[in-house]
CSV table of C-alpha atoms in Angstrom, one decimal:
chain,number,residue,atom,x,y,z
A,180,UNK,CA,-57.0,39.9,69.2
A,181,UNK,CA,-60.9,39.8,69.1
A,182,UNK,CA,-62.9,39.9,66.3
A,183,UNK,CA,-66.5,38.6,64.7
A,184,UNK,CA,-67.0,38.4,61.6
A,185,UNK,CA,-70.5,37.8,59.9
A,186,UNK,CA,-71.5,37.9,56.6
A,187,UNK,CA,-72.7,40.9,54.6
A,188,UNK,CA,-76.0,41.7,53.5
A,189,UNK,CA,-78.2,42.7,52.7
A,190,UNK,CA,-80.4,39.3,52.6
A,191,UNK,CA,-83.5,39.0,51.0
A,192,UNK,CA,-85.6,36.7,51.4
A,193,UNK,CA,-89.7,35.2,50.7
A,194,UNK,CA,-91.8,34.7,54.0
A,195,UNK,CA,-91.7,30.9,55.2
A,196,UNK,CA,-88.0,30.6,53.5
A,197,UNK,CA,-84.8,29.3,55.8
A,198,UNK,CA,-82.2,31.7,57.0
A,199,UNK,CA,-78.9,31.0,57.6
A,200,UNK,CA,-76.7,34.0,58.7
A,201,UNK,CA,-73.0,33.5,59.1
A,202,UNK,CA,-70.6,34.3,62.0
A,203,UNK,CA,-67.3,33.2,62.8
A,204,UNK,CA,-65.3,34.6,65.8
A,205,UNK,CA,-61.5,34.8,66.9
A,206,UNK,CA,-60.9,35.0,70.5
A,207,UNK,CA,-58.4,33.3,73.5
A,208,UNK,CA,-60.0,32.0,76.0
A,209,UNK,CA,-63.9,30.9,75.9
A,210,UNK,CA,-65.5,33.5,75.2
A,211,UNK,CA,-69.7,34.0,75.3
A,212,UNK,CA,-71.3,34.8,72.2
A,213,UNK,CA,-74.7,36.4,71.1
A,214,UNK,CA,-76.8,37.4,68.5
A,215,UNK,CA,-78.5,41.3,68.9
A,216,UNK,CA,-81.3,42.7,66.5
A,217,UNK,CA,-82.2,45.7,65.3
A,218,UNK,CA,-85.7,46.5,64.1
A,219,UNK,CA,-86.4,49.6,62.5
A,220,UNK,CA,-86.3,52.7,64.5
A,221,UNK,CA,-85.6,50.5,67.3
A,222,UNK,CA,-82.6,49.7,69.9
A,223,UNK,CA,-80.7,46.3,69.8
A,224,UNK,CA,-81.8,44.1,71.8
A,225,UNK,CA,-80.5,40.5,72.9
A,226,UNK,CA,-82.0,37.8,70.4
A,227,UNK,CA,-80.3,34.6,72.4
A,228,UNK,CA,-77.0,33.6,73.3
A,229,UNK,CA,-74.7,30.7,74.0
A,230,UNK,CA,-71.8,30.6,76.8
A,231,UNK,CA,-70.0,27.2,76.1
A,232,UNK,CA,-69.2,24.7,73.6
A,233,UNK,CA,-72.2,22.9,71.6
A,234,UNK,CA,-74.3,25.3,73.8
A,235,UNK,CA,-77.3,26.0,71.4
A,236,UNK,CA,-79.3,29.3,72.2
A,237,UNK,CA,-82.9,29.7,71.1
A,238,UNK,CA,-85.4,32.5,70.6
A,239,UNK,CA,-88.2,33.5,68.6
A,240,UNK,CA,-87.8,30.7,66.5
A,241,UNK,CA,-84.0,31.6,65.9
A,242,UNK,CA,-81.3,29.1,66.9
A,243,UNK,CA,-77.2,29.0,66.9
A,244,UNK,CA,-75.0,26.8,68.6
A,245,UNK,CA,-71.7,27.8,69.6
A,246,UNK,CA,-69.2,25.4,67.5
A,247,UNK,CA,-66.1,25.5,68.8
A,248,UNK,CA,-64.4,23.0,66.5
A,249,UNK,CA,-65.0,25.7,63.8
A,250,UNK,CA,-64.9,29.2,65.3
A,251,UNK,CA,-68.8,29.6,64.1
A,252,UNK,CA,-72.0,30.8,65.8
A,253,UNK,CA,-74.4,31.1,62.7
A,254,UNK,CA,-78.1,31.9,63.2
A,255,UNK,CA,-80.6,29.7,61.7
A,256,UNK,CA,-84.3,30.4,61.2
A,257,UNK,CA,-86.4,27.6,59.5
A,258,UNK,CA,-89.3,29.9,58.4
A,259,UNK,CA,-88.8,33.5,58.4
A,260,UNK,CA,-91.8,36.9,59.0
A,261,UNK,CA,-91.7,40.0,57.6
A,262,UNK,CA,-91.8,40.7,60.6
A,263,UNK,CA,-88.0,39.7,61.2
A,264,UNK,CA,-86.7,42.3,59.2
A,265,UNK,CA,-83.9,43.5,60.8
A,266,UNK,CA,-80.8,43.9,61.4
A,267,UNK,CA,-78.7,41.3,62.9
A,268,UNK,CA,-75.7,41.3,64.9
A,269,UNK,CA,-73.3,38.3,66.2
A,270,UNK,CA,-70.9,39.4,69.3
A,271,UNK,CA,-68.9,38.0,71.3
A,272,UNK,CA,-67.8,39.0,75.0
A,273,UNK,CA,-64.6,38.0,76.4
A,274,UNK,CA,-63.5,36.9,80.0
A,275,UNK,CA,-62.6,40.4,80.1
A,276,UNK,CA,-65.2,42.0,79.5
A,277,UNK,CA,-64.5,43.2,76.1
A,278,UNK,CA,-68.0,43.1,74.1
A,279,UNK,CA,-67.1,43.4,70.6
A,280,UNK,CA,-69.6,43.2,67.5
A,281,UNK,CA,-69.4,41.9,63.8
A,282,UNK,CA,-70.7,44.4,60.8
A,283,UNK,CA,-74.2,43.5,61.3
A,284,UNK,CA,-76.3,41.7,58.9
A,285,UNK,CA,-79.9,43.6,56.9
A,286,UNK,CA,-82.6,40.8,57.0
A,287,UNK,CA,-85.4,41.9,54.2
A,288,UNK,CA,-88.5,39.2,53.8
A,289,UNK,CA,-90.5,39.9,51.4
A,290,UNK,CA,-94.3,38.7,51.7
B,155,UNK,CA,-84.8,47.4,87.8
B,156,UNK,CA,-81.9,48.8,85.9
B,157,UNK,CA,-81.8,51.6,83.3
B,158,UNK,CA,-79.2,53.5,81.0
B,159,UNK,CA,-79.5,57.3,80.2
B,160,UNK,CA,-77.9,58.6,77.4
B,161,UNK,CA,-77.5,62.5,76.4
B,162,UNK,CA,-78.4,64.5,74.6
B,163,UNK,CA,-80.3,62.6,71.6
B,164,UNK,CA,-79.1,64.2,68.8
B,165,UNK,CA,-76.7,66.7,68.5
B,166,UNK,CA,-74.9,69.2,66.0
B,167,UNK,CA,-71.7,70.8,66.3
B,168,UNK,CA,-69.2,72.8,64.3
B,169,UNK,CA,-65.8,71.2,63.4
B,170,UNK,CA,-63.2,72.0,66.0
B,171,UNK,CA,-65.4,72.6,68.8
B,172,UNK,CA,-65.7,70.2,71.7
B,173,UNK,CA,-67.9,67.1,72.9
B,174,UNK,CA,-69.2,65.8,75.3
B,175,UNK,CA,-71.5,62.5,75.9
B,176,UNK,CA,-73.1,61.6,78.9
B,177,UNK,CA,-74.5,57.9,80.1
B,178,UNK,CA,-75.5,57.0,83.0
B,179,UNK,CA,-76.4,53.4,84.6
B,180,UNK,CA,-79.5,53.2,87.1
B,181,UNK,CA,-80.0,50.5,89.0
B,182,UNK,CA,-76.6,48.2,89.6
B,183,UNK,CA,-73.6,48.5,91.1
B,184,UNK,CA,-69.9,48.8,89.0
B,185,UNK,CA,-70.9,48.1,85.5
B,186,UNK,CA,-68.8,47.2,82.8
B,187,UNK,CA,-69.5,50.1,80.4
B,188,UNK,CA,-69.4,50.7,76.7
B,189,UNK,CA,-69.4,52.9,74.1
B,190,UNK,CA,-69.5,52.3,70.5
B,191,UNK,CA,-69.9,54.0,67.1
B,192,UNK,CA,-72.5,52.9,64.6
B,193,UNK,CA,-71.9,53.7,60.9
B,194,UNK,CA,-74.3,52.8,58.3
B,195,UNK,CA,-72.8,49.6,56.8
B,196,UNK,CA,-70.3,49.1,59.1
B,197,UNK,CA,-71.6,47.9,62.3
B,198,UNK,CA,-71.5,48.9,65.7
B,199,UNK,CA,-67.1,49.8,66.4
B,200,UNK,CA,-66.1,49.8,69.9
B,201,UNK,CA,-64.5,52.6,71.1
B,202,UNK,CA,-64.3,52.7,74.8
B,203,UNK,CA,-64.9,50.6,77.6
B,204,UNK,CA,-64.1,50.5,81.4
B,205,UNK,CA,-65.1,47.7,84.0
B,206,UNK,CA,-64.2,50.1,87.0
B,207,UNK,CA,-63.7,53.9,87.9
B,208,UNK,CA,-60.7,55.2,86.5
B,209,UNK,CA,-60.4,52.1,84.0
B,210,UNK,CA,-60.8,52.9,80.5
B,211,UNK,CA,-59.7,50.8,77.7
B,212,UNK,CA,-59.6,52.6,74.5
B,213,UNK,CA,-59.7,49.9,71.7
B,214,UNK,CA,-59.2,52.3,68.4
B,215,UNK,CA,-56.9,55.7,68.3
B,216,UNK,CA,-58.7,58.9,67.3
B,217,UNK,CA,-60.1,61.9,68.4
B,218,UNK,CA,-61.9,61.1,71.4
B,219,UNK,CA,-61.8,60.1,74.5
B,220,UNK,CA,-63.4,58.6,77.6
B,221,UNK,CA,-63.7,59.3,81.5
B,222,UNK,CA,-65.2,57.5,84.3
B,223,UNK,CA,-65.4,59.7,87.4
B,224,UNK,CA,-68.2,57.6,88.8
B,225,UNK,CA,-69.5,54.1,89.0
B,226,UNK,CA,-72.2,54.3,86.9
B,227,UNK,CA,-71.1,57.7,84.9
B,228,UNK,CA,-69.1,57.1,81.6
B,229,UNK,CA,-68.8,60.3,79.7
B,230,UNK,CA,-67.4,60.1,76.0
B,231,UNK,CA,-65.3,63.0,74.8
B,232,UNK,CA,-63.3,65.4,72.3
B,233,UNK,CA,-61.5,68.5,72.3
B,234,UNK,CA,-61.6,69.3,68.7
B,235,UNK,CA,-64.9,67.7,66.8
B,236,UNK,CA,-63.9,66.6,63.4
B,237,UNK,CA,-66.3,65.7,60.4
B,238,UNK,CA,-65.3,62.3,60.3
B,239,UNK,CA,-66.9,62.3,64.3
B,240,UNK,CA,-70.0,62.1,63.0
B,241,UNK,CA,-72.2,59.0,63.5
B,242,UNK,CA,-74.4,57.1,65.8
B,243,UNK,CA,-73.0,56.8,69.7
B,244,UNK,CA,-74.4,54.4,71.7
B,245,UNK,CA,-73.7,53.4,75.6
B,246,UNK,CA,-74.2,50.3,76.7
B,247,UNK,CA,-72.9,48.4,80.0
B,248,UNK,CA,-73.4,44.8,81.2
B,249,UNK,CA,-73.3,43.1,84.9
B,250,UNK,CA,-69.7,42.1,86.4
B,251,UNK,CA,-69.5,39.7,89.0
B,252,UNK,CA,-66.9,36.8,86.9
B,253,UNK,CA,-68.9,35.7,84.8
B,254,UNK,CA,-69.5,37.3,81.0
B,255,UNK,CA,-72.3,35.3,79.7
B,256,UNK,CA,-75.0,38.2,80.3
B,257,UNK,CA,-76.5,40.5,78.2
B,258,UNK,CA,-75.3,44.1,77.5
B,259,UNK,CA,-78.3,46.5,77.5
B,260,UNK,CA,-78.0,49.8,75.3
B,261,UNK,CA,-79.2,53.2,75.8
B,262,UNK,CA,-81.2,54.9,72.9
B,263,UNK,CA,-78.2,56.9,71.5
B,264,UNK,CA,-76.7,59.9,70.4
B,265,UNK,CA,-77.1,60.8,66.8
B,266,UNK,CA,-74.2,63.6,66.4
B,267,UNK,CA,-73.8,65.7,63.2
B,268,UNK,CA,-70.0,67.9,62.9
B,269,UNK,CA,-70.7,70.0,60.2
């Protein structure tokens, strides 16, 4: 079946260092996959996505690229906020409609 | 512009009694639909989803279930409440139409206590 898997947290990093966050995904098919955050006492919310192979999604100075050769969608930041703590969440969606979601990830950048 | 209801907010119940969950889509015509469990450290779980009326999928066995009597109704339920029950529902749906590469949008949730 389905599944996401991304890697546990939490993460803690200093402001201005790289992120990587890791996701890897089992599916049939092609499915589309995304990344969701979470800010505090907030609802998630789409952060980008990708729909086909070596598709590379962008947003807020986030990036992933759907990697098909490996199963991987991993979320990259070059210079990370405070203000990006949150937490994150890889999904996929499959040609049926199923929307499924890995553990989520907790983001903490420290100033 | 479309919009999700979800209700109540928050929410305590005894064990054994029953539930009831509403959402509700605004907006577009036959959603998919979602509902999922958030627990603290284990990410969102899908329970339930449907992409019609009458069409429920129930992805993990357990004390609750789901109805769709209208298009843009999904309504999560339980006859007996159980402590375990208690968590973080949320509803979410996304646009059909063939292709899945849109966004799902999520309603603000339902925090439900079973004491």
């Amino acid at each position: 079946g389905n599944s996401v898997t991304q890697m546990e947290g939490p993460v803690t990093l200093s402001e201005e260092a790289f992120l990587t966050i890791n996701c890897t995904y089992t599916a049939t098919g092609y499915p589309s996959l995304f990344w969701y955050v979470q800010y505090p006492g907030e609802g998630l919310q789409l952060l980008l996505k990708a729909t086909k192979a070596d598709d590379k999604g962008s947003n807020k100075g986030f990036e992933a690229t759907y990697r098909k050769e490996t199963t991987s969608f991993h979320l990259e930041k070059g210079s990370v906020q405070v203000s990006d703590s949150a937490v994150y969440f890889c999904a996929l969606r499959s040609a049926t409609n199923k929307l499924i979601f890995g553990t989520g990830t907790l983001l903490a950048v420290q100033p | 512009s479309q919009t999700i209801h979800q209700w109540p907010a928050t929410l305590v119940q005894p064990v054994g009694s029953p539930l009831s969950l509403e959402c509700t889509v605004e907006g577009t015509s036959n959603p998919n639909l979602y509902w999922y469990r958030q627990a603290a450290g284990r990410g969102l779980q899908l329970l339930f989803y449907s992409v019609g009326i009458g069409q429920i999928s129930s992805e993990v066995p357990q004390n609750l279930s789901a109805s769709r009597p209208q298009d843009r109704q999904f309504i999560l339920s339980s006859k007996k409440l159980l402590l375990s029950d208690s968590g973080f529902y949320l509803c979410a749906w996304t646009r059909t139409g063939g292709f899945w590469g849109t966004e799902a949008f999520f309603g603000q949730g339902t925090r439900l206590t079973v004491v």
